[in-house]
Short mmCIF file of C-alpha atoms and ligand atoms in Angstrom, two decimals:
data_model
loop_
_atom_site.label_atom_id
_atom_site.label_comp_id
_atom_site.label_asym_id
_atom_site.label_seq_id
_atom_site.Cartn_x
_atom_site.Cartn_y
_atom_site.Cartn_z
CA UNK A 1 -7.34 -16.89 8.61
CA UNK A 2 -6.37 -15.04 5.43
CA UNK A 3 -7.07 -15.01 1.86
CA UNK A 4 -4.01 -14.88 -0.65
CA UNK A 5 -5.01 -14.65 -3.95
CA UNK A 6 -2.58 -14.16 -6.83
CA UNK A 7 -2.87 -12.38 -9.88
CA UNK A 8 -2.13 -13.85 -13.42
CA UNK A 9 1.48 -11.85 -13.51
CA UNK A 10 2.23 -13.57 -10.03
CA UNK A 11 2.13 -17.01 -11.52
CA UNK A 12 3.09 -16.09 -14.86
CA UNK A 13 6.56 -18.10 -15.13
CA UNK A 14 8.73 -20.16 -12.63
CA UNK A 15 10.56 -16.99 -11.40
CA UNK A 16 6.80 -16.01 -10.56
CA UNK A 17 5.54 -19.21 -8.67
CA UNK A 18 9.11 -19.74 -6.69
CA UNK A 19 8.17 -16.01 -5.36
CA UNK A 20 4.62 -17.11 -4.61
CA UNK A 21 6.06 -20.19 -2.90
CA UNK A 22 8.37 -18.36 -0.75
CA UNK A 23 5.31 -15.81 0.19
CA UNK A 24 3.09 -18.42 1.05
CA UNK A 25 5.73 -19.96 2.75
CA UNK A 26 7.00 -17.57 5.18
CA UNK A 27 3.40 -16.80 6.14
CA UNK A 28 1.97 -18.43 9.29
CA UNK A 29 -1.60 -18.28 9.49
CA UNK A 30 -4.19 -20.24 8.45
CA UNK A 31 -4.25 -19.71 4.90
CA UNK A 32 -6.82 -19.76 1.92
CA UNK A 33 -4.52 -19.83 -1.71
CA UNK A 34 -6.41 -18.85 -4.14
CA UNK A 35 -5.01 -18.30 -8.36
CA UNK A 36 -5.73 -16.59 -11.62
CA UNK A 37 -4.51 -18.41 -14.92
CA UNK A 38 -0.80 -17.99 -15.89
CA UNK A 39 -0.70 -14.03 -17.19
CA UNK A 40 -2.17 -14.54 -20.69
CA UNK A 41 -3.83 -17.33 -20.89
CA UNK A 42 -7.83 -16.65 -20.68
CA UNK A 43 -7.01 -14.43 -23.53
CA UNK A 44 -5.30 -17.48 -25.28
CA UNK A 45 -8.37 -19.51 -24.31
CA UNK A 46 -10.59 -17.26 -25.76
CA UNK A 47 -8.65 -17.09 -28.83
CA UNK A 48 -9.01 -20.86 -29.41
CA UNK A 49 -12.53 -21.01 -28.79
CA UNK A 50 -12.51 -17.70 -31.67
CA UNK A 51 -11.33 -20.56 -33.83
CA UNK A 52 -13.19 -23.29 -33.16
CA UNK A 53 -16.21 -21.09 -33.52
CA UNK A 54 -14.58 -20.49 -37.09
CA UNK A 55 -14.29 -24.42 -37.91
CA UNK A 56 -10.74 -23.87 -37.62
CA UNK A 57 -9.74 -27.26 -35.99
CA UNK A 58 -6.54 -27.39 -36.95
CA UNK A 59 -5.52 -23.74 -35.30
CA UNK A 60 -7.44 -24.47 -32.64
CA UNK A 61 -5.63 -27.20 -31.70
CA UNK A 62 -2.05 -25.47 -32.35
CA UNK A 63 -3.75 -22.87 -29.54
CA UNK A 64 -4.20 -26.19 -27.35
CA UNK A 65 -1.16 -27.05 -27.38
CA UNK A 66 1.01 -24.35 -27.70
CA UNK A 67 -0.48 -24.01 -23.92
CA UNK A 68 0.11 -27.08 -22.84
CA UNK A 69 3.63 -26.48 -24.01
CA UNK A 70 4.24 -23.74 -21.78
CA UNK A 71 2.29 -25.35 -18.93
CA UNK A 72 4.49 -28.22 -19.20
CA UNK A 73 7.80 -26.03 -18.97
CA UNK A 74 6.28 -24.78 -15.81
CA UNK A 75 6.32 -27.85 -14.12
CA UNK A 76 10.27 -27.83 -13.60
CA UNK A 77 8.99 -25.60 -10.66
CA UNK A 78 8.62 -28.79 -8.91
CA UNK A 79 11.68 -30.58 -8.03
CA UNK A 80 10.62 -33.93 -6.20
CA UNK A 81 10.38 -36.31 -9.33
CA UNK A 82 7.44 -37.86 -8.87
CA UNK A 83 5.77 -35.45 -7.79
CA UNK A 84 7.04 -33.34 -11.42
CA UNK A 85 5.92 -36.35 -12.51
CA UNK A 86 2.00 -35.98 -11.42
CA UNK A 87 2.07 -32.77 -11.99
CA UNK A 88 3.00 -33.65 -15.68
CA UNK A 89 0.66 -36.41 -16.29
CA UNK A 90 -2.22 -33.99 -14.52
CA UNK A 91 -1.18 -31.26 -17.16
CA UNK A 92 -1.26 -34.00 -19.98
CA UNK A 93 -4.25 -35.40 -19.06
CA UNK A 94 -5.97 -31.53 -18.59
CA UNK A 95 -4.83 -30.33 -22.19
CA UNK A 96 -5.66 -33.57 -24.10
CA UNK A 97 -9.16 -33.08 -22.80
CA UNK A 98 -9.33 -29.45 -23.94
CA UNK A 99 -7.75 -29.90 -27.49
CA UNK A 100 -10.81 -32.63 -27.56
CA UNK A 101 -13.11 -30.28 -26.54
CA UNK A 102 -12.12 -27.46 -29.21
CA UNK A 103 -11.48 -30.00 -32.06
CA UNK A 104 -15.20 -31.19 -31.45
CA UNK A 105 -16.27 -27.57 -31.81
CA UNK A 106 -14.68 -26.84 -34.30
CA UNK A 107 -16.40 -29.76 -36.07
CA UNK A 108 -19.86 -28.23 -35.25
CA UNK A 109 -18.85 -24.67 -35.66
CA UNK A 110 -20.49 -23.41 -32.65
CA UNK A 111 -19.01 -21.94 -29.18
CA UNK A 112 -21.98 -21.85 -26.74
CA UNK A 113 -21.27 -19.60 -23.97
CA UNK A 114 -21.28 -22.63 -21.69
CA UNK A 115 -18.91 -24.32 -23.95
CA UNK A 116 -16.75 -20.89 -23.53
CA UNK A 117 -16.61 -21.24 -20.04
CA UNK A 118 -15.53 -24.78 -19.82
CA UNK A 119 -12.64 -23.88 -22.15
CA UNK A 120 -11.65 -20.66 -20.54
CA UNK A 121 -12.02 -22.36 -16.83
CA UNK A 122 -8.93 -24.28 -18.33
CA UNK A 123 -6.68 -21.68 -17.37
CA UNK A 124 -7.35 -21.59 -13.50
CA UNK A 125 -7.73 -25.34 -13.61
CA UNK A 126 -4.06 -25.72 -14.64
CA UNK A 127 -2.54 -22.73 -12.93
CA UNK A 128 -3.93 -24.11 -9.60
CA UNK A 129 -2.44 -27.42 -9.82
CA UNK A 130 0.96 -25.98 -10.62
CA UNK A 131 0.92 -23.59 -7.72
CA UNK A 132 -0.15 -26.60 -5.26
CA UNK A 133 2.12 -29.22 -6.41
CA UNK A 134 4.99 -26.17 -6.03
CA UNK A 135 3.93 -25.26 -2.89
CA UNK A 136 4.26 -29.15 -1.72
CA UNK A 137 7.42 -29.21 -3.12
CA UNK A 138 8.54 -26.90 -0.79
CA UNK A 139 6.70 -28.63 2.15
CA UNK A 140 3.88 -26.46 2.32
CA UNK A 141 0.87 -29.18 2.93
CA UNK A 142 -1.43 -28.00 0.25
CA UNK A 143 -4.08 -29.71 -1.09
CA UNK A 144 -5.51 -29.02 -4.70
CA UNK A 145 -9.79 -27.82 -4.56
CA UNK A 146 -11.39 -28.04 -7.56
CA UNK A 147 -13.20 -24.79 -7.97
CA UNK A 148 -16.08 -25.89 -9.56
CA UNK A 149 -17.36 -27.74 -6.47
CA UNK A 150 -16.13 -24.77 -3.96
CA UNK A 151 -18.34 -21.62 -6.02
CA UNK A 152 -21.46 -22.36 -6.23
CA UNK A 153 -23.19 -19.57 -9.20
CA UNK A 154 -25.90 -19.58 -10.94
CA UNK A 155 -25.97 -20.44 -15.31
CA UNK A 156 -25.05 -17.24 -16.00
CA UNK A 157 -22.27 -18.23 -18.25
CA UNK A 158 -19.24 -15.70 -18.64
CA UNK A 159 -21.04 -13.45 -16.17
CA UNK A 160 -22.26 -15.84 -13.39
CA UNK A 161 -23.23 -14.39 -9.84
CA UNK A 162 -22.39 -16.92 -7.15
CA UNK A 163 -24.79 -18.38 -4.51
CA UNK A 164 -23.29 -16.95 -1.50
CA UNK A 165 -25.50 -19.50 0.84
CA UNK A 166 -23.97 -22.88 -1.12
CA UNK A 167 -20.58 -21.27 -1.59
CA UNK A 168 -20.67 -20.78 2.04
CA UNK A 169 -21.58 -24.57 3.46
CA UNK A 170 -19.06 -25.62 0.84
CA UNK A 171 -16.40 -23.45 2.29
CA UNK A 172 -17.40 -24.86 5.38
CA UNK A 173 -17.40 -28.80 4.82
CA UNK A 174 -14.42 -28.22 2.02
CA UNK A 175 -11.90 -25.65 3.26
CA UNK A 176 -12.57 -25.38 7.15
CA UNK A 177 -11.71 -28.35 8.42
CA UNK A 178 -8.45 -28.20 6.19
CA UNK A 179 -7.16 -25.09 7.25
CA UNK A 180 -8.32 -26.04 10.88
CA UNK A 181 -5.83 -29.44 10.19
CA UNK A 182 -2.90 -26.83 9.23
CA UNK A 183 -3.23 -27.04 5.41
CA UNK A 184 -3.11 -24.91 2.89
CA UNK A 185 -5.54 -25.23 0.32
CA UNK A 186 -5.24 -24.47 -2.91
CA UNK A 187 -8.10 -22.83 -5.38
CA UNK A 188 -8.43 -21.52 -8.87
CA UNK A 189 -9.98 -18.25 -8.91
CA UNK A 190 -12.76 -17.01 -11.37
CA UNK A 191 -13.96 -20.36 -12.18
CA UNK A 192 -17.24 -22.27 -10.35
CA UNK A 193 -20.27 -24.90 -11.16
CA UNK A 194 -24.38 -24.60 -11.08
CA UNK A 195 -25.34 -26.81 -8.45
CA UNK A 196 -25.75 -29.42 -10.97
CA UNK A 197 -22.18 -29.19 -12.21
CA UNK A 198 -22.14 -27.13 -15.25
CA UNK A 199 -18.61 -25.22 -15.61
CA UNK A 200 -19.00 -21.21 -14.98
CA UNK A 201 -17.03 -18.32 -15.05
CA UNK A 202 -17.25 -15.12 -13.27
CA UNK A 203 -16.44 -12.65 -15.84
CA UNK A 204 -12.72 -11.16 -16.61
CA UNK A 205 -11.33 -10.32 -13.94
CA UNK A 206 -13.00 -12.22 -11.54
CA UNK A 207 -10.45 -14.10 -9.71
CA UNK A 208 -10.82 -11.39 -7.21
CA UNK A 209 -14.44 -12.09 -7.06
CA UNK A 210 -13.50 -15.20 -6.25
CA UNK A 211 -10.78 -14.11 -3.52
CA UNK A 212 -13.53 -11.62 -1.70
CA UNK A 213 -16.38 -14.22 -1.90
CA UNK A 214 -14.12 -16.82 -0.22
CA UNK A 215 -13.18 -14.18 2.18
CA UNK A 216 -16.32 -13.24 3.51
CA UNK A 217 -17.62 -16.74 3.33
CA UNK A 218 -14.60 -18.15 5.89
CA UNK A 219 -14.81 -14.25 7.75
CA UNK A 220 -11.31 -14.15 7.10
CA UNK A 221 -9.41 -11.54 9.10
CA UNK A 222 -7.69 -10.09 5.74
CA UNK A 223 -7.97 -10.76 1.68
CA UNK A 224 -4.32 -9.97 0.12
CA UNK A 225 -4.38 -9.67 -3.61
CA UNK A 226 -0.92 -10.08 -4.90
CA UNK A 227 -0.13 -8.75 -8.08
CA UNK A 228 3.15 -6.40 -9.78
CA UNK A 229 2.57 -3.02 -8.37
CA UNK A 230 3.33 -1.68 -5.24
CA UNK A 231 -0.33 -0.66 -4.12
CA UNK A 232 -2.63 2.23 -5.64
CA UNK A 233 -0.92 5.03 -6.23
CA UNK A 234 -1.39 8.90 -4.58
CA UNK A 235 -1.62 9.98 -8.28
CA UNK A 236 -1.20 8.45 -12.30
CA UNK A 237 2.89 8.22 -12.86
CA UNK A 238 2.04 9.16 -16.21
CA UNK A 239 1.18 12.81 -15.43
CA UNK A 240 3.16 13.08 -11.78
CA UNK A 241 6.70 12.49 -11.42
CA UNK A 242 6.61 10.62 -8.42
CA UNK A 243 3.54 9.21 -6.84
CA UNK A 244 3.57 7.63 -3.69
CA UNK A 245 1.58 4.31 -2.32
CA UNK A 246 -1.08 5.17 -1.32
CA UNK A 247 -0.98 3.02 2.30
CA UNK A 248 -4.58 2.80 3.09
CA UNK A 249 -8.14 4.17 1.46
CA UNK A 250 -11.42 3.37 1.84
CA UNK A 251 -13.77 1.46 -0.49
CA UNK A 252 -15.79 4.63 -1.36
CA UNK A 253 -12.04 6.25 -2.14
CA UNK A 254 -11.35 3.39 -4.26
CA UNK A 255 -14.04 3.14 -6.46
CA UNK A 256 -14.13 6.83 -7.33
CA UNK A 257 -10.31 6.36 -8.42
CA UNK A 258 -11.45 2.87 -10.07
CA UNK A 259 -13.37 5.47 -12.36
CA UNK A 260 -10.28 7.38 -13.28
CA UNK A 261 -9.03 4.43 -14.23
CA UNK A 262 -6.68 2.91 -11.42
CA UNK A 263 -6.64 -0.32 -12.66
CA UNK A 264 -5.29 -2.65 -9.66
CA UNK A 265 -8.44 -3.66 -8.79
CA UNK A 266 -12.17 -3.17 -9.23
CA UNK A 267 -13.77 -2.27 -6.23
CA UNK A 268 -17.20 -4.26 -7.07
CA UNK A 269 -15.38 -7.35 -7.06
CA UNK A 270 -14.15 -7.00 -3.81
CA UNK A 271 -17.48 -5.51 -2.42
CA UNK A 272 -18.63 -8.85 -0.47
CA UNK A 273 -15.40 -9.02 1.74
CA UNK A 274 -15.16 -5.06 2.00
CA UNK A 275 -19.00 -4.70 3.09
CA UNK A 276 -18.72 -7.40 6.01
CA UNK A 277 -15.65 -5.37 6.88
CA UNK A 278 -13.16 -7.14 5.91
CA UNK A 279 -9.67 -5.69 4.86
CA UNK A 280 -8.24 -6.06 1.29
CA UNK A 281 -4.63 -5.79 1.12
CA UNK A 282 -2.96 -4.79 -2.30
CA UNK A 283 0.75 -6.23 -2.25
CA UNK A 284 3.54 -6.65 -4.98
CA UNK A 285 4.67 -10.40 -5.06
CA UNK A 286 8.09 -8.53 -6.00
CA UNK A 287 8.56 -6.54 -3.26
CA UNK A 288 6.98 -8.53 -0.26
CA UNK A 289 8.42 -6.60 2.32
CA UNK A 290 6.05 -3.66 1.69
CA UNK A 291 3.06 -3.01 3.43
CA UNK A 292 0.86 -2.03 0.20
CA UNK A 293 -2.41 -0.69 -0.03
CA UNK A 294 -5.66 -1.67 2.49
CA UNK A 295 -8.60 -1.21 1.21
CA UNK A 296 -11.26 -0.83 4.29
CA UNK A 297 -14.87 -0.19 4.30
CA UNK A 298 -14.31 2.89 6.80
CA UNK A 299 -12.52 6.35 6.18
CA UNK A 300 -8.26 5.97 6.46
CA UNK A 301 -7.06 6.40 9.75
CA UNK A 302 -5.58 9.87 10.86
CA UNK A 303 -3.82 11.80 7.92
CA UNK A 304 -4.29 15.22 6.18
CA UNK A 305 -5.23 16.16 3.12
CA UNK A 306 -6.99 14.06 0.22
CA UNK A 307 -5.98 10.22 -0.01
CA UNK A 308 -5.11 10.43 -3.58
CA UNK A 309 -5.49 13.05 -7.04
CA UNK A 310 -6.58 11.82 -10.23
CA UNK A 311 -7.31 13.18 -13.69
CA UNK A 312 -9.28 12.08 -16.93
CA UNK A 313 -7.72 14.08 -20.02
CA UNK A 314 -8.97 15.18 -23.46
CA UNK A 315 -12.79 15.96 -22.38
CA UNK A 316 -15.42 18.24 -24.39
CA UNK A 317 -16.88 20.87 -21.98
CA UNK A 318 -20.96 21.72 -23.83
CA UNK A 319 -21.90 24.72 -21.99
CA UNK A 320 -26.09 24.84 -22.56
CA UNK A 321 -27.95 27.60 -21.83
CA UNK A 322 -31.53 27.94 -21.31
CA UNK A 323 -33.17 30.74 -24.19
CA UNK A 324 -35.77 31.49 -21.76
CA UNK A 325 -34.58 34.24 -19.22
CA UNK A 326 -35.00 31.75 -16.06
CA UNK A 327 -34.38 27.87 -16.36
CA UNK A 328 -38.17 25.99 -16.83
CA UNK A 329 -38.82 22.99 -14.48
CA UNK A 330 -38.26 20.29 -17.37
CA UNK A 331 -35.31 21.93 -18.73
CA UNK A 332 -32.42 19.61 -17.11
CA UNK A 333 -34.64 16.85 -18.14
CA UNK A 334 -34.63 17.48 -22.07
CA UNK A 335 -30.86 18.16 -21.67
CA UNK A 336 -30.01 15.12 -20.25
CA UNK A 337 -32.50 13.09 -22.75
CA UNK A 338 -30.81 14.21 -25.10
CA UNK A 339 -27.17 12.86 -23.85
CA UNK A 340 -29.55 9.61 -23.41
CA UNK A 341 -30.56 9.33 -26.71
CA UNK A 342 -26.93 9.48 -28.56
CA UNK A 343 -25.99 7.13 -25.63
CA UNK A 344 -23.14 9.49 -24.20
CA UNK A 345 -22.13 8.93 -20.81
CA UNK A 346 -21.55 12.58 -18.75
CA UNK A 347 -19.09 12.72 -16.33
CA UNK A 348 -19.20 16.33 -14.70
CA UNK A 349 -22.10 18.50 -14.82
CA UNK A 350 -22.33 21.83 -13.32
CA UNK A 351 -25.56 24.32 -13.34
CA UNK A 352 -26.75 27.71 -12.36
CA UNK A 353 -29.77 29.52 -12.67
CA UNK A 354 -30.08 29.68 -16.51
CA UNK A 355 -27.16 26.94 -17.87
CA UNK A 356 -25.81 23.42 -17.40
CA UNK A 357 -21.90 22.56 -18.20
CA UNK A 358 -21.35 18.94 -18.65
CA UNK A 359 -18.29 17.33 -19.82
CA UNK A 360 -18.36 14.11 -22.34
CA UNK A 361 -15.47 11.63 -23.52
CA UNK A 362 -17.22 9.88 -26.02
CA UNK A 363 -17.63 12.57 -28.76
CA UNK A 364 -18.97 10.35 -31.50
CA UNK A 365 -22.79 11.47 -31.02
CA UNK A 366 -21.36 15.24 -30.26
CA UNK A 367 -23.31 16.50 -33.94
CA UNK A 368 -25.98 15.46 -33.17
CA UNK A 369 -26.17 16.51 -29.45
CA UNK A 370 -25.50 20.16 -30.20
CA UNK A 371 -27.83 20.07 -33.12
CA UNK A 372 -30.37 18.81 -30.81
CA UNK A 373 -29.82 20.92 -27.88
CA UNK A 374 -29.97 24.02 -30.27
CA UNK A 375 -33.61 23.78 -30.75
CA UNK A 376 -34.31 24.70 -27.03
CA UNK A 377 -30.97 26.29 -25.50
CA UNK A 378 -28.03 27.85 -26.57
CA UNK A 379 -24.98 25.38 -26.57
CA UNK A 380 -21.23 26.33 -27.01
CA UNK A 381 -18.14 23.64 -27.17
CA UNK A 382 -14.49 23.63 -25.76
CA UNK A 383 -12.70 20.94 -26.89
CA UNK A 384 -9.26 19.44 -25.07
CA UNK A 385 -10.31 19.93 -21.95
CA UNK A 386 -9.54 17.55 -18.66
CA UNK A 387 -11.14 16.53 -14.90
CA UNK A 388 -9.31 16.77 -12.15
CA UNK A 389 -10.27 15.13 -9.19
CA UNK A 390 -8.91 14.98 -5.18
CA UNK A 391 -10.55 12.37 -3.47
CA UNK A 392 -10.39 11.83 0.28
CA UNK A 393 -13.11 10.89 2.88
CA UNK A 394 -11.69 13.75 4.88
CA UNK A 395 -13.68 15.72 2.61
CA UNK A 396 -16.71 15.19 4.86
CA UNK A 397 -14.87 16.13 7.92
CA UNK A 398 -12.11 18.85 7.01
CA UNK A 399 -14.38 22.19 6.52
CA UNK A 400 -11.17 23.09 5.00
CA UNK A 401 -9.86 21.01 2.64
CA UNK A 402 -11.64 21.88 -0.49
CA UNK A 403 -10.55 25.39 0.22
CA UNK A 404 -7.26 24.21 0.39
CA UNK A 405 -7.52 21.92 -3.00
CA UNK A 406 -8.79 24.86 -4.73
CA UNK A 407 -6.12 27.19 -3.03
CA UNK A 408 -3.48 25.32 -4.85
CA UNK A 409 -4.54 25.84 -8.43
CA UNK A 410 -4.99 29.66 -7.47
CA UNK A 411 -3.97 31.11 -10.97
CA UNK A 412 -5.06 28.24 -12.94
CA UNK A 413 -8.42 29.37 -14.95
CA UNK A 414 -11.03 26.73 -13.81
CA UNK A 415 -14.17 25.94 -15.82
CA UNK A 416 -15.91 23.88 -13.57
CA UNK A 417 -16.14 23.58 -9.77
CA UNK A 418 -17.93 20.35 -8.59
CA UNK A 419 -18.62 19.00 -5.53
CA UNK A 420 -20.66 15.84 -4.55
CA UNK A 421 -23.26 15.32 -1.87
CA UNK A 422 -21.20 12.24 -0.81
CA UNK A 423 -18.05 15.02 -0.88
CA UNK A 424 -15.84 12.17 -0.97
CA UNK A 425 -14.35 14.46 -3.93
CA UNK A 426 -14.35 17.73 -5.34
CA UNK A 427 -13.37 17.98 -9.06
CA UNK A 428 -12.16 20.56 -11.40
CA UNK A 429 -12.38 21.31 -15.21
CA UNK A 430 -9.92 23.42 -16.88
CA UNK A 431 -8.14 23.01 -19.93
CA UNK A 432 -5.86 19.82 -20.63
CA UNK A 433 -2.60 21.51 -20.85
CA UNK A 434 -3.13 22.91 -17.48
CA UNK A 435 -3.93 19.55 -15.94
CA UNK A 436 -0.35 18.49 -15.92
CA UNK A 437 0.60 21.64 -13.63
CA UNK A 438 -2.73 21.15 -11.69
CA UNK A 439 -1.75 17.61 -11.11
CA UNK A 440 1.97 18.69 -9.28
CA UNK A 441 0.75 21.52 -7.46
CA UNK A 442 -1.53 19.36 -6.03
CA UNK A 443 0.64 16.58 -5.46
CA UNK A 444 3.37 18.78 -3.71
CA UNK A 445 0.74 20.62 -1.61
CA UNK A 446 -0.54 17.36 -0.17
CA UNK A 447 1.75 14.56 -0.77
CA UNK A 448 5.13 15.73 -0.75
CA UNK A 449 5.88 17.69 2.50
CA UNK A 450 6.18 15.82 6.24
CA UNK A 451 2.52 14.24 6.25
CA UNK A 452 3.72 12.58 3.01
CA UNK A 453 7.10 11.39 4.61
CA UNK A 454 5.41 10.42 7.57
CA UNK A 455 2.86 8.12 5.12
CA UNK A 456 5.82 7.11 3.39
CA UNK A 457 7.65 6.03 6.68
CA UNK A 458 4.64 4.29 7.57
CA UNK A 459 4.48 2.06 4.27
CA UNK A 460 7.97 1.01 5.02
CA UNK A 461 7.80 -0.14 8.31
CA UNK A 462 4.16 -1.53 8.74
N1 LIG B 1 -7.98 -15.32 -15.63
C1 LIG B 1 -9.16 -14.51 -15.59
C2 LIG B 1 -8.97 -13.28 -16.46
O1 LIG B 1 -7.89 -13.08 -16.99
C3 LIG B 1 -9.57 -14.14 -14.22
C4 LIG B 1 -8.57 -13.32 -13.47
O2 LIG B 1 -7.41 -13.26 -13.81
O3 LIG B 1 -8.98 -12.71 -12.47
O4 LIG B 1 -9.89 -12.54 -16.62
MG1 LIG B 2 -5.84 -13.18 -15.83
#
């Protein structure tokens, strides 16, 4: 069986569901559906519980229903008239309650997080139905599942971590038997219960929680997360002219580009399906013909080269170096205390014998950090500079490849050189208006010649 779980942007208007339909549809295995709220909604939700919080009934309640609104244009989705018909009275009957709920807040002026997280569930609660009662209308057999009795967390509210044991016996008394009678059930995402029935959420984002816990709880044979991009990319469009899809990486591969900010997905969410080994398959719900990205919990197969490039811009490069002649045990210690104490992250550090380069983003406690540092070490500053990163599991196995990576910024003067003990990447520092350049030449070095057609020929025809 699979997993299909669809983003906010793949439900996020009639011309979105009808594609969802048609992709759900077309597909013939045993299928788990599982959806986020329409595309802006939580963030509506949240909104209205802002005002409630305030006392503000009254625009509270205009939030209400200015979402039950649009929820009710979506149910000309459905064609069947009485089934539109449920659907409508199910949407009524949903949103009445909630513009209860938020006037009664409002009245107290107080938004407990558990009271957050039955308003925000609200979202997933009315997507789902919509997506079901669609996907009967097109005589797909598909039951509705109320989330809250599928995940089982615990009463951490806005954050809650799910009881994999009693999300897995519900699984198997709820959604087993279904699938095994040839239906297709579906689920909101993000949204579950404490065993005695209290309304949770899993934290932003967490539909895909939801999607990989589901997975791994069924041992489903692949978790597709359907969303408005193609797949990660071999690079940021914004600095590279033309990335390609990037068709398959590993979950190591993906976190370390989740860091350079590849938003698709967030690896941790996915980590319970990835770590029993099961595939996660990025698709576009515009372009279902293409075979995305898979994300697997072992190296890509075959291939050349890193799996992708990626670079983090406008960086602060604090060159410290020790005033005794050789560096003291201790010495990295009181550096790095001191990054501790002003509460800045470092992203790259590089020593030798007698300094330490690091590179920060977060220059707000940079004063203070040099004026510290300065007691015990000498400390110089380069502002505007950037990271730039190859990543690729092949790393560990091609003695040459970092050679390589490094052979194609020959010219370009590097600050840093770093390479992990993981060596799933080796990362450079130079100066931010190099990083563009960087970025290309490594691009055309490793994803533009044949091994990047043949990638690209694979993508099309998998
Ligand atoms: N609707 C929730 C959010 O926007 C969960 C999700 O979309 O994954 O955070
Ligand atoms: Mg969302």
């Amino acid at each position: 069986m699979i997993v299909m779980k669809f983003g906010g942007t793949s439900v996020k208007d009639i011309d979105a569901v009808q594609r969802l339909v048609k992709v759900v549809a077309r597909e013939r295995r045993p299928r788990l559906v599982v959806v986020s709220a329409l595309a802006g909604v939580t963030d509506a939700l949240l909104e209205a519980a802002r005002l409630a919080e305030e006392g503000d009934a009254t625009g509270a309640g205009q939030a209400v229903r200015a979402l039950h609104r649009r929820h009710e244009e979506m149910a000309a989705v459905v064609r069947g008239t009485q089934r539109r018909a449920d659907l409508l009275a199910t949407i009524d009957a949903l949103f009445g309650e909630l513009e209860s709920i938020v006037r009664a807040l409002a009245v107290v002026e107080e938004v407990s997080p558990r009271s957050k997280d039955t308003i925000v569930a609200f979202g997933e609660l009315a997507s789902s139905r919509i997506v079901a009662a669609a996907l009967e209308d097109a005589n797909v057999p598909a039951p509705w599942l109320d989330a809250r009795v599928v995940l089982v967390t615990d009463a951490q509210h806005g954050a809650a971590q799910a009881d994999r044991q009693a999300t897995d016996d519900r699984l198997r008394s709820l959604v087993s038997p279904r699938l095994a009678d040839g239906l297709v059930p579906v689920v909101g995402g993000f949204v579950g219960a404490t065993p005695s029935g209290l309304t949770t959420t899993l934290g932003r984002g967490g539909s895909d929680y939801s999607a990989a816990l589901f997975g791994a709880g069924l041992a489903a044979d692949e978790i597709q997360i359907w969303t408005d991009v193609d797949g990660m990319l071999t690079a940021d469009p914004r600095v590279v002219a033309e990335p390609r899809v990037v068709p398959q990486l590993s979950f190591d591969e993906a976190s370390e580009l989740a860091y350079f900010g590849a938003k698709v997905l967030h690896p941790s969410t996915i980590l319970p399906a990835v770590g029993l080994g099961i595939p996660v398959r990025i698709l576009n719900s515009h372009r279902p013909e293409k075979a995305g990205t898979l994300v697997t919990r072992s190296p890509p197969d075959g291939g050349d080269g890193p799996t992708a490039i990626a670079c983090k811009r406008g960086l602060t490069r604090i060159d410290i170096t020790s005033t005794r002649m050789l560096m003291a045990y201790g010495f990295l210690r009181r550096v790095f205390e001191v990054f501790e104490r002003f509460r800045t992250p470092v992203d790259v550090v590089t020593t030798s014998e007698v300094s330490v380069s690091v590179t920060i983003d977060d220059r707000r406690g940079l004063e203070g950090i040099v004026g510290e540092l300065s007691a015990f070490a000498d400390v110089a500053c380069e502002d505007a500079m950037a990271i730039v990163c190859a990543v690729g599991e092949r790393l560990r196995t091609d003695t040459r490849l970092a050679t390589r990576v490094l052979g194609a910024l020959d010219g370009l003067p590097l600050a840093m050189v770093s390479q992990g003990g993981s060596r799933t990447n080796i990362t450079v520092v130079l100066r931010d208006a190099d990083a563009p350049a960087a970025m290309e030449r490594l691009h055309r070095r490793f994803f533009e010649g044949e091994a990047a057609h043949a990638g690209r020929d694979a993508v099309a025809t998998a």
